[in-house]
Amino acid sequence: MSESTESAACAAGEFDLIVIGGGSGGLAGAFRAAEHGARVALLEPSALGGTCVNVGCVPKKAMWLAAEVGRMIGMAETLGFQGAPGRLDWPTFIAHRERYIHNIHQSYRRRLDAAGIVHMPSRARLLARAAAGGGTVECDNGLRLQAPRILIATGGHALRPDIPGAPLGAVSDDFFHWTAAPQRVAIVGGGYIAVELAGVLQQLGSHVEMLVRGERLLHGFDASIAGQLAEDYCQAGVRLHLDCPVAALERTGEGRLRVRDAAGGEHGPYDQVLFATGRAPNTAGLGLDAVGVDIDDGGHIRVDAGHATSAPGIHAVGDVTAGIALTPVAIAAARRLMSHLFGGAADPSLDQTDVPTVVFSHPPLGTVGLTEVQARERHGDAAVHVYRTGFRPMLEALVDGPQRSLFKLVCVGEERRVVGLHLLGEAADEILQGFAVALKKGITLQDLHDTVAIHPTSAEEIVLLR
Ligand SMILES: Cc1cc2nc3c(=O)[nH]c(=O)nc-3n(C[C@H](O)[C@H](O)[C@H](O)COP(=O)(O)OP(=O)(O)OC[C@H]3O[C@@H](n4cnc5c(N)ncnc54)[C@H](O)[C@@H]3O)c2cc1C
Ligand SMILES: NC(=O)c1ccc[n+]([C@@H]2O[C@H](COP(=O)([O-])OP(=O)(O)OC[C@H]3O[C@@H](n4cnc5c(N)ncnc54)[C@H](O)[C@@H]3O)[C@@H](O)[C@H]2O)c1
C-alpha cells in the first residue's frame, strides 16, 4: 500500500454505532439506533438480510408453501377436481422465490438510505478497543471506522459432522441452490432443519430417509407431539432410522452416495445426503481477541442479560451468542438494546421465556412454554394437569387421509394456569401466535373456557379442551 492510500485508509470514519453483520439482528439494531438519531455504519459483505432472508426462514417458508400447495393438489383429485396439475417445475418456482427475496433486498436498501445508515459491503475485523468503550473496526479494503458502540451480529453457519467423506454431503445453504428434487435423499439430523427439509422434499417428490442420531425427532419438544409427527412422516412415506449415528459417507461407482452408520450398517445409495446437524457461530477472523471479547466453549460470544460482551461498549445479539437461535429473538434483542443505548429506555434485556416457535413440518408444529416433562420437573407431578385432543382436521377427513392433529395444553396449580401449549396440525403455525400472547399474560384454563369457540376450525379445539 502506498503512503498516500495508507493515510487515506487510516482516515477514520467516526460513527455512534458500528454494526457488524446485516442479518436479522444487525439490520434491526441499525434501524432502531438510526431512529434514535445515531450515526450508524453497517458492515455486511454478502446479501442483506443474512441467513433468514437468503438461506433460512424466507426461502425455506417458500419451499414449505410450495410443498403445501402440492399436498392440496394431491387431495384435489380425490375431492373431485378434474385435470389437477402435476409435479412442481422447480426453476419456475425458484424464479418466484428469488423475486420475492430480491424485493426484500431492495426494500432494505431503500430503508438504509432513508435512515442515513452507511452500508459497507465488507467483512469487518475488530482492530482495537477504545478506552472509553467501543473501538476501531477495519474493512476488507483497509478502511477503518471508529465508534464508541459496536454491535456484533455475525450469525452462524451450518456444521458437518467430523466423519470421513463429510464434504460429499450438502448442508441447508446448498439445498437452496438445488433446482430439482433429488430422487433419493438422506437427511442426517432430527432437529428443526432436518424435519423441515425432509417434509418439503418428501412432499415435492423425493424418497426421503432420515438418519437420526437420537431415539426421537425434535429433542426438547414435547415427546408425544414429536411422536405424532414421526407417525405423520412415516404415513407420508419418509423412512425414519432412529438411533442411527452416521460414521462415514462414500461415493459409489455410479457417482451416488452411500452412508455407513456407527453399527456398521449401510444406507443408500442416495442422490444427495444433506447434513442438518446443527450450526456454529461466525467468530473466526473477527478479531475478538484483539479487543478482549470472551467466547464460551461452543465459540459463542459471551453476553450478559443486557447483551454486553466482556469488552466495554461492544455488544452482541443473535446466533453469534448462545441464546435462542430464532430471527424474532435476534430482532427483539437488538431493538431493545438500541432503545436502551440511544433512546433512553431503562432495560436493555429481553425476556426470553415463553418464546413461541414453529417447526414448518407437514403438518406444522407450534410450541410455547413448558413441555409436560419440564412442567413436572419445575412444579412437581401433583401440580401439573395435562389436556390433549387428537383429531383429523376437516380437509383431511374429507379426503379420508391419515394425517392427524394433536393439541396439548399443560396447566399448573389449583387455578390451572396455562404454562405450555403444543400444537401439531393444520394451521398450527398461524394459530399459535395469539395463544402465545395469552400464555404470556398468565391465562388459566377457565379463561379458555370463557372464550367462545370459532366453528368449524382447528383452533376451537384449544378453548374446548377439558
Ligand atoms: C435453514 C434455516 C431455516 C431457518 N428458519 C427459521 C424460521 O423459520 N424462523 C426463525 O425464526 N428462524 C429460522 N432460522 C434461524 C434464523 O435464520 C437465525 O436465527 C437468524 O438469521 C439469526 O440472525 P443473526 O442476525 O444472528 O444472524 P444472520 O441472519 O445469520 O446474519 C449474520 C450476518 O453477518 C454477516 N457476517 C458474518 N461475519 C461477518 C463479518 N466478519 N463482518 C461483517 N459481516 C459478517 C453474514 O454475512 C450474515 O449476513 C433458520 C435458519 C436456517 C439455517
Ligand atoms: N422454524 C424455525 O424457527 C427454524 C428452522 C430452522 C432452524 N431454526 C433455528 O436454527 C437452529 C439450527 O437448526 P438445526 O436443525 O441445524 O439444529 P438443531 O439443533 O435443531 O438440530 C441439530 C440436529 O443434529 C443432530 N446432530 C448434531 N450433531 C450430529 C452428528 N454428529 N451426527 C448426527 N446428528 C447430529 C442433533 O442431534 C439434532 O437432531 C435451530 O436450533 C433453530 O433455533 C429455526
XYZ file of C-alpha atoms and ligand atoms in Angstrom:
563
model
C 0.000 0.000 0.000
C 1.418 3.427 -0.925
C 1.859 6.059 1.772
C -0.985 8.202 0.421
C -3.504 5.314 0.177
C -2.475 4.144 3.628
C -3.148 7.539 5.143
C -6.468 7.706 3.278
C -7.324 4.261 4.639
C -6.428 5.372 8.134
C -8.628 8.456 7.991
C -11.066 7.032 10.479
C -14.814 7.257 9.845
C -16.495 8.398 13.036
C -19.865 6.901 13.940
C -22.013 6.475 17.040
C -22.508 2.800 16.244
C -20.845 0.230 14.014
C -22.944 -2.840 13.281
C -21.096 -5.942 12.120
C -23.418 -8.184 10.105
C -26.505 -7.228 8.100
C -28.764 -10.134 9.023
C -31.852 -10.193 11.248
C -30.200 -8.781 14.384
C -27.785 -6.382 12.695
C -30.348 -4.702 10.458
C -32.908 -4.396 13.268
C -30.261 -2.842 15.521
C -29.056 -0.429 12.840
C -32.574 0.767 12.015
C -33.565 1.225 15.655
C -30.369 3.128 16.520
C -30.821 5.402 13.491
C -34.431 6.066 14.537
C -32.993 7.437 17.780
C -30.669 9.731 15.829
C -27.459 7.662 15.970
C -24.951 7.855 13.091
C -24.672 4.216 12.058
C -22.314 2.203 9.815
C -23.359 -1.334 8.879
C -20.829 -3.819 7.504
C -22.192 -6.760 5.522
C -20.125 -8.465 2.800
C -22.929 -10.668 1.472
C -26.594 -10.228 0.685
C -28.580 -8.035 3.063
C -30.875 -9.985 5.370
C -28.334 -12.645 6.361
C -29.311 -16.250 6.953
C -33.028 -15.697 7.424
C -33.706 -13.853 4.198
C -31.228 -15.626 1.938
C -30.706 -19.214 3.140
C -33.101 -19.623 6.051
C -36.643 -18.721 7.099
C -37.722 -16.989 3.890
C -36.648 -19.413 1.108
C -37.482 -22.309 3.472
C -41.018 -20.993 4.022
C -41.371 -20.524 0.251
C -40.446 -24.185 -0.285
C -42.813 -25.193 2.518
C -45.636 -23.271 0.842
C -44.866 -24.981 -2.484
C -44.985 -28.330 -0.715
C -48.305 -27.434 0.947
C -49.771 -26.435 -2.440
C -48.522 -29.790 -3.731
C -50.297 -31.531 -0.861
C -53.540 -29.724 -1.701
C -53.186 -30.646 -5.364
C -52.701 -34.236 -4.280
C -56.029 -34.014 -2.453
C -57.800 -32.188 -5.276
C -58.403 -35.211 -7.458
C -59.832 -37.217 -4.551
C -62.190 -34.323 -3.845
C -63.484 -34.371 -7.417
C -61.361 -31.707 -9.117
C -60.530 -32.783 -12.631
C -57.275 -32.133 -14.509
C -55.257 -31.259 -11.417
C -51.747 -30.041 -12.368
C -48.790 -32.385 -11.944
C -45.384 -32.009 -10.319
C -43.666 -28.768 -9.404
C -41.336 -27.271 -12.006
C -38.592 -26.122 -9.609
C -36.974 -23.492 -11.866
C -40.317 -21.711 -12.290
C -40.985 -21.756 -8.564
C -37.405 -20.706 -7.760
C -37.843 -17.674 -10.020
C -40.855 -16.627 -7.890
C -38.938 -17.349 -4.664
C -35.890 -15.340 -5.711
C -38.020 -12.423 -6.956
C -39.603 -12.286 -3.508
C -36.150 -12.255 -1.877
C -34.885 -9.636 -4.347
C -37.768 -7.376 -3.306
C -36.731 -7.756 0.338
C -33.149 -6.736 -0.577
C -34.434 -3.673 -2.422
C -36.645 -2.710 0.479
C -33.672 -2.963 2.882
C -31.551 -0.789 0.572
C -34.258 1.872 0.387
C -34.714 1.819 4.167
C -30.948 2.046 4.816
C -30.722 5.070 2.519
C -33.768 6.712 4.056
C -32.358 6.197 7.558
C -28.953 7.601 6.552
C -27.177 4.367 7.517
C -23.805 3.898 5.792
C -23.683 0.378 4.343
C -20.190 -1.004 3.696
C -20.235 -4.171 1.557
C -17.314 -5.551 3.515
C -16.274 -8.064 6.138
C -15.317 -6.477 9.428
C -12.436 -7.138 11.767
C -12.140 -5.631 15.212
C -8.770 -3.927 15.442
C -8.514 -2.135 18.747
C -10.580 -1.278 21.755
C -11.080 2.343 22.804
C -10.562 3.185 26.470
C -13.952 4.898 26.654
C -15.738 1.936 25.003
C -16.203 0.527 21.507
C -13.180 0.816 19.269
C -11.874 0.538 15.730
C -13.179 -1.779 13.027
C -11.325 -2.499 9.812
C -12.989 -3.193 6.452
C -11.582 -5.592 3.793
C -10.076 -2.677 1.906
C -8.238 -1.317 4.938
C -10.716 1.447 5.690
C -11.024 1.994 9.434
C -14.112 3.069 11.272
C -14.452 4.138 14.879
C -17.398 4.219 17.240
C -17.965 4.176 20.990
C -20.546 1.402 20.440
C -20.158 -1.746 18.357
C -22.843 -4.375 17.768
C -21.676 -7.820 16.647
C -24.413 -9.768 14.835
C -22.460 -12.125 12.593
C -24.783 -15.132 12.926
C -23.700 -18.709 12.341
C -23.020 -21.365 9.731
C -24.021 -24.997 9.188
C -21.845 -27.704 10.721
C -20.969 -31.034 9.106
C -20.120 -33.931 11.437
C -16.448 -34.776 11.687
C -16.593 -38.067 9.740
C -14.818 -39.394 6.641
C -16.488 -38.218 3.446
C -18.431 -35.396 5.157
C -17.594 -32.871 2.377
C -19.547 -35.090 -0.054
C -22.752 -34.176 1.786
C -24.744 -30.965 1.379
C -25.964 -28.533 4.056
C -29.018 -26.281 4.128
C -27.228 -23.482 2.205
C -26.708 -25.970 -0.673
C -30.351 -27.035 -0.570
C -31.335 -23.536 -1.671
C -29.255 -23.991 -4.838
C -30.932 -27.240 -5.838
C -33.034 -26.935 -8.989
C -34.885 -30.253 -8.731
C -35.977 -32.696 -6.061
C -33.291 -35.422 -5.773
C -34.851 -38.807 -6.428
C -33.495 -40.365 -3.245
C -32.148 -38.290 -0.389
C -30.881 -38.943 3.132
C -31.208 -36.212 5.735
C -28.874 -36.551 8.698
C -30.212 -34.986 11.923
C -33.503 -34.775 13.782
C -33.772 -31.072 14.637
C -35.594 -28.127 13.074
C -33.822 -28.086 9.721
C -33.781 -31.866 9.242
C -37.510 -32.157 9.939
C -38.418 -29.160 7.781
C -36.369 -30.120 4.735
C -37.367 -33.781 4.989
C -41.042 -32.756 4.897
C -40.582 -30.408 1.946
C -38.598 -32.911 -0.118
C -40.936 -35.836 0.543
C -43.911 -33.687 -0.398
C -42.194 -32.498 -3.585
C -41.490 -35.996 -4.812
C -38.195 -37.209 -3.289
C -37.882 -40.503 -1.440
C -36.604 -39.269 1.912
C -34.800 -41.192 4.626
C -33.945 -39.500 7.912
C -30.846 -40.747 9.732
C -31.339 -39.575 13.304
C -28.642 -39.971 15.952
C -31.075 -39.892 18.880
C -34.088 -42.023 19.712
C -36.678 -39.466 18.545
C -37.226 -36.395 16.415
C -37.040 -32.854 17.809
C -35.301 -33.424 21.107
C -36.535 -30.828 23.627
C -40.008 -30.571 22.092
C -42.983 -32.312 23.700
C -42.422 -36.057 23.246
C -45.973 -37.046 22.284
C -46.243 -34.227 19.751
C -42.881 -35.202 18.214
C -44.032 -38.847 18.242
C -47.227 -37.977 16.352
C -45.175 -36.006 13.799
C -42.924 -39.038 13.302
C -46.068 -41.105 12.604
C -47.359 -38.499 10.152
C -43.988 -38.502 8.368
C -43.974 -42.298 8.124
C -47.533 -42.177 6.698
C -46.275 -39.670 4.120
C -43.543 -42.116 3.072
C -40.494 -40.787 4.959
C -38.294 -43.640 6.229
C -37.082 -42.902 9.744
C -33.896 -44.504 11.068
C -33.655 -43.672 14.776
C -30.608 -44.377 16.987
C -28.572 -44.178 13.829
C -25.369 -42.141 14.202
C -23.598 -41.769 10.868
C -19.935 -42.841 10.657
C -18.891 -42.232 7.039
C -20.029 -41.112 3.634
C -18.654 -42.591 0.432
C -19.238 -42.316 -3.296
C -20.438 -45.398 -5.160
C -19.156 -46.456 -8.602
C -22.223 -44.815 -10.178
C -21.452 -41.479 -8.529
C -24.179 -41.764 -5.897
C -23.661 -41.614 -2.130
C -23.725 -44.302 0.500
C -23.804 -43.761 4.280
C -22.253 -46.076 6.813
C -23.666 -45.905 10.339
C -21.784 -46.441 13.596
C -23.092 -50.009 13.941
C -21.643 -50.920 10.540
C -24.976 -50.760 8.689
C -25.111 -49.340 5.154
C -27.715 -46.938 3.834
C -28.353 -45.814 0.279
C -27.317 -45.255 -2.397
C -28.666 -41.723 -2.419
C -28.563 -38.912 -4.961
C -27.973 -36.438 -2.158
C -27.093 -36.606 1.530
C -27.946 -33.472 3.485
C -26.443 -32.743 6.888
C -28.743 -30.832 9.235
C -26.528 -31.412 12.236
C -26.508 -28.046 13.942
C -24.832 -24.692 13.468
C -21.798 -22.850 14.868
C -21.271 -19.115 15.491
C -19.371 -16.916 12.986
C -16.482 -15.601 15.057
C -13.422 -16.704 13.061
C -11.289 -13.802 11.843
C -13.407 -11.260 13.708
C -10.533 -10.091 15.917
C -12.345 -10.834 19.180
C -9.022 -11.448 20.970
C -7.697 -8.039 19.948
C -10.494 -6.277 21.816
C -10.992 -8.735 24.673
C -14.372 -10.198 23.749
C -14.764 -13.571 25.501
C -16.306 -16.642 23.901
C -17.718 -19.796 25.529
C -16.752 -23.422 24.865
C -19.064 -23.576 21.860
C -17.423 -20.475 20.359
C -20.438 -18.240 21.075
C -19.777 -14.695 22.238
C -20.490 -14.429 25.964
C -23.027 -11.729 26.794
C -24.856 -10.655 29.922
C -28.633 -10.174 30.136
C -28.207 -6.757 28.511
C -26.212 -8.221 25.610
C -22.962 -6.591 26.734
C -19.782 -8.568 25.985
C -16.692 -8.601 28.203
C -15.376 -5.530 26.284
C -16.882 -2.155 27.220
C -19.105 -0.668 24.513
C -19.118 -3.905 22.474
C -22.403 -5.814 22.338
C -23.600 -8.946 20.570
C -27.011 -10.339 19.606
C -28.443 -13.227 17.605
C -26.948 -16.562 16.597
C -23.391 -15.483 17.394
C -24.445 -15.630 21.058
C -25.719 -18.732 22.864
C -29.327 -17.515 23.124
C -32.343 -18.884 21.278
C -31.394 -19.047 17.589
C -34.517 -17.550 16.038
C -34.933 -14.459 13.867
C -37.545 -12.690 16.045
C -35.306 -13.180 19.110
C -32.309 -11.581 17.331
C -34.525 -8.700 16.165
C -36.184 -8.098 19.520
C -32.860 -8.257 21.386
C -31.236 -5.768 19.005
C -34.155 -3.344 19.187
C -34.333 -3.375 22.976
C -30.596 -2.879 23.258
C -30.574 0.073 20.849
C -33.571 1.696 22.545
C -31.547 1.470 25.751
C -28.249 2.740 24.294
C -29.642 5.552 22.142
C -33.269 6.083 23.195
C -33.052 6.220 26.968
C -35.012 3.005 27.666
C -34.126 1.713 31.110
C -33.793 -2.013 30.495
C -31.725 -3.477 27.646
C -32.568 -7.088 28.435
C -35.047 -9.255 26.545
C -37.307 -11.687 28.385
C -36.515 -14.970 26.611
C -39.068 -17.077 28.438
C -42.153 -18.421 26.676
C -40.824 -17.665 23.212
C -43.216 -19.255 20.717
C -41.705 -21.217 17.857
C -42.941 -23.175 14.865
C -41.316 -26.052 13.034
C -42.510 -25.840 9.443
C -43.110 -29.540 9.095
C -46.070 -31.140 7.300
C -48.278 -30.580 9.243
C -46.657 -27.670 11.117
C -45.741 -27.940 14.783
C -46.043 -24.958 17.116
C -44.935 -24.763 20.706
C -44.792 -22.197 23.511
C -43.926 -22.515 27.175
C -43.114 -25.644 29.135
C -43.372 -29.204 27.900
C -45.154 -31.657 30.186
C -41.774 -33.000 31.352
C -40.421 -29.508 32.104
C -43.606 -28.576 33.969
C -43.378 -31.728 36.125
C -39.714 -31.006 36.903
C -40.439 -27.407 37.840
C -43.801 -27.675 39.612
C -43.969 -31.315 40.779
C -46.202 -34.076 39.395
C -49.202 -33.277 41.581
C -49.457 -29.679 40.372
C -49.412 -30.493 36.659
C -52.600 -31.041 34.653
C -52.427 -32.026 31.008
C -55.267 -31.754 28.492
C -54.993 -33.139 24.995
C -57.048 -33.775 21.926
C -56.253 -35.757 18.800
C -58.412 -35.313 15.726
C -58.466 -35.328 11.955
C -58.819 -31.807 10.551
C -61.819 -31.401 8.234
C -59.961 -31.376 4.913
C -58.007 -34.471 5.892
C -61.258 -36.182 6.900
C -62.931 -35.180 3.612
C -60.208 -36.958 1.619
C -60.134 -39.746 4.191
C -56.400 -39.085 4.674
C -54.314 -40.413 7.552
C -52.796 -37.157 8.907
C -53.851 -36.420 12.480
C -53.602 -33.289 14.596
C -52.572 -33.434 18.239
C -53.023 -30.451 20.578
C -51.739 -30.494 24.128
C -52.196 -27.975 26.917
C -50.069 -28.012 30.076
C -51.524 -26.281 33.158
C -50.291 -25.947 36.751
C -51.854 -25.432 40.149
C -55.385 -25.259 41.503
C -56.172 -22.368 39.199
C -54.900 -24.369 36.156
C -52.576 -21.633 34.911
C -51.586 -22.350 31.310
C -47.795 -22.864 31.136
C -47.434 -24.775 27.878
C -49.227 -25.201 24.570
C -48.066 -27.686 21.939
C -49.846 -27.910 18.623
C -49.293 -30.308 15.755
C -51.646 -29.927 12.854
C -53.038 -27.870 10.041
C -52.678 -24.103 10.705
C -50.742 -24.613 13.967
C -48.203 -22.122 12.578
C -50.825 -19.369 12.403
C -52.872 -20.344 15.454
C -50.034 -20.231 17.973
C -49.145 -16.519 17.959
C -52.374 -15.317 19.617
C -52.333 -18.057 22.233
C -48.679 -17.190 22.965
C -49.832 -13.675 23.954
C -52.452 -15.189 26.241
C -49.979 -17.606 27.855
C -47.518 -14.769 28.421
C -50.305 -12.848 30.162
C -50.849 -15.759 32.562
C -54.270 -17.049 31.489
C -55.953 -20.055 33.100
C -57.933 -22.957 31.702
C -61.097 -21.137 32.826
C -60.146 -18.139 30.634
C -60.015 -20.502 27.660
C -63.406 -21.953 28.604
C -64.833 -18.433 28.963
C -63.903 -17.714 25.341
C -66.497 -18.665 22.744
C -65.149 -21.004 20.062
C -64.845 -20.228 16.342
C -66.504 -23.063 14.477
C -65.562 -25.058 12.467
C -61.804 -24.592 12.898
C -58.879 -26.489 14.343
C -58.204 -23.589 16.720
C -61.509 -24.048 18.550
C -60.199 -27.331 19.928
C -57.957 -25.306 22.273
C -60.773 -23.432 24.002
C -62.797 -26.658 24.212
C -60.082 -28.742 25.904
C -61.308 -30.463 29.061
C -32.458 -23.328 7.023
C -32.822 -22.371 8.144
C -34.142 -22.093 8.383
C -34.491 -21.224 9.410
N -35.805 -20.963 9.614
C -36.181 -20.123 10.598
C -37.554 -19.805 10.789
O -38.431 -20.302 10.080
N -37.866 -18.945 11.790
C -36.912 -18.383 12.588
O -37.251 -17.598 13.474
N -35.591 -18.665 12.430
C -35.220 -19.518 11.449
N -33.886 -19.785 11.251
C -32.892 -19.164 12.157
C -32.620 -17.713 11.726
O -32.272 -17.684 10.352
C -31.479 -17.138 12.561
O -31.784 -17.294 13.932
C -31.271 -15.655 12.275
O -30.975 -15.449 10.923
C -30.140 -15.096 13.152
O -29.924 -13.750 12.858
P -28.497 -13.094 13.106
O -28.667 -11.643 12.833
O -27.959 -13.521 14.394
O -27.534 -13.743 12.011
P -27.633 -13.878 10.375
O -29.016 -13.633 9.944
O -27.008 -15.155 10.106
O -26.758 -12.655 9.895
C -25.385 -12.585 10.108
C -24.743 -11.771 9.010
O -23.416 -11.425 9.411
C -22.588 -11.437 8.282
N -21.209 -11.574 8.728
C -20.586 -12.688 9.199
N -19.302 -12.399 9.516
C -19.122 -11.080 9.250
C -18.024 -10.191 9.378
N -16.853 -10.592 9.847
N -18.208 -8.905 9.005
C -19.403 -8.465 8.532
N -20.460 -9.264 8.401
C -20.331 -10.555 8.760
C -23.115 -12.603 7.459
O -22.753 -12.446 6.083
C -24.619 -12.523 7.695
O -25.261 -11.811 6.666
C -33.491 -20.639 10.224
C -32.143 -20.913 9.972
C -31.807 -21.767 8.941
C -30.353 -22.056 8.675
N -38.688 -22.933 12.036
C -37.699 -22.350 12.702
O -37.899 -21.456 13.502
C -36.288 -22.809 12.456
C -35.988 -23.569 11.353
C -34.680 -23.958 11.165
C -33.697 -23.586 12.066
N -34.037 -22.844 13.142
C -33.019 -22.452 14.140
O -31.748 -22.828 13.701
C -31.131 -23.691 14.653
C -30.283 -24.689 13.941
O -31.084 -25.694 13.327
P -30.539 -27.173 13.169
O -31.639 -28.031 12.679
O -29.246 -27.126 12.432
O -30.132 -27.512 14.656
P -30.877 -28.345 15.796
O -30.074 -28.138 16.989
O -32.337 -28.070 15.830
O -30.721 -29.861 15.299
C -29.480 -30.452 15.097
C -29.687 -31.951 14.961
O -28.468 -32.549 14.524
C -28.178 -33.652 15.355
N -26.733 -33.828 15.332
C -25.791 -32.995 15.803
N -24.568 -33.495 15.553
C -24.748 -34.669 14.915
C -23.879 -35.645 14.402
N -22.559 -35.534 14.503
N -24.409 -36.725 13.793
C -25.761 -36.862 13.683
N -26.630 -35.968 14.141
C -26.129 -34.879 14.756
C -28.763 -33.305 16.704
O -28.964 -34.464 17.476
C -30.071 -32.633 16.258
O -31.056 -33.594 15.979
C -32.289 -24.288 15.431
O -31.902 -24.671 16.728
C -33.287 -23.176 15.446
O -33.040 -22.345 16.545
C -35.307 -22.449 13.350
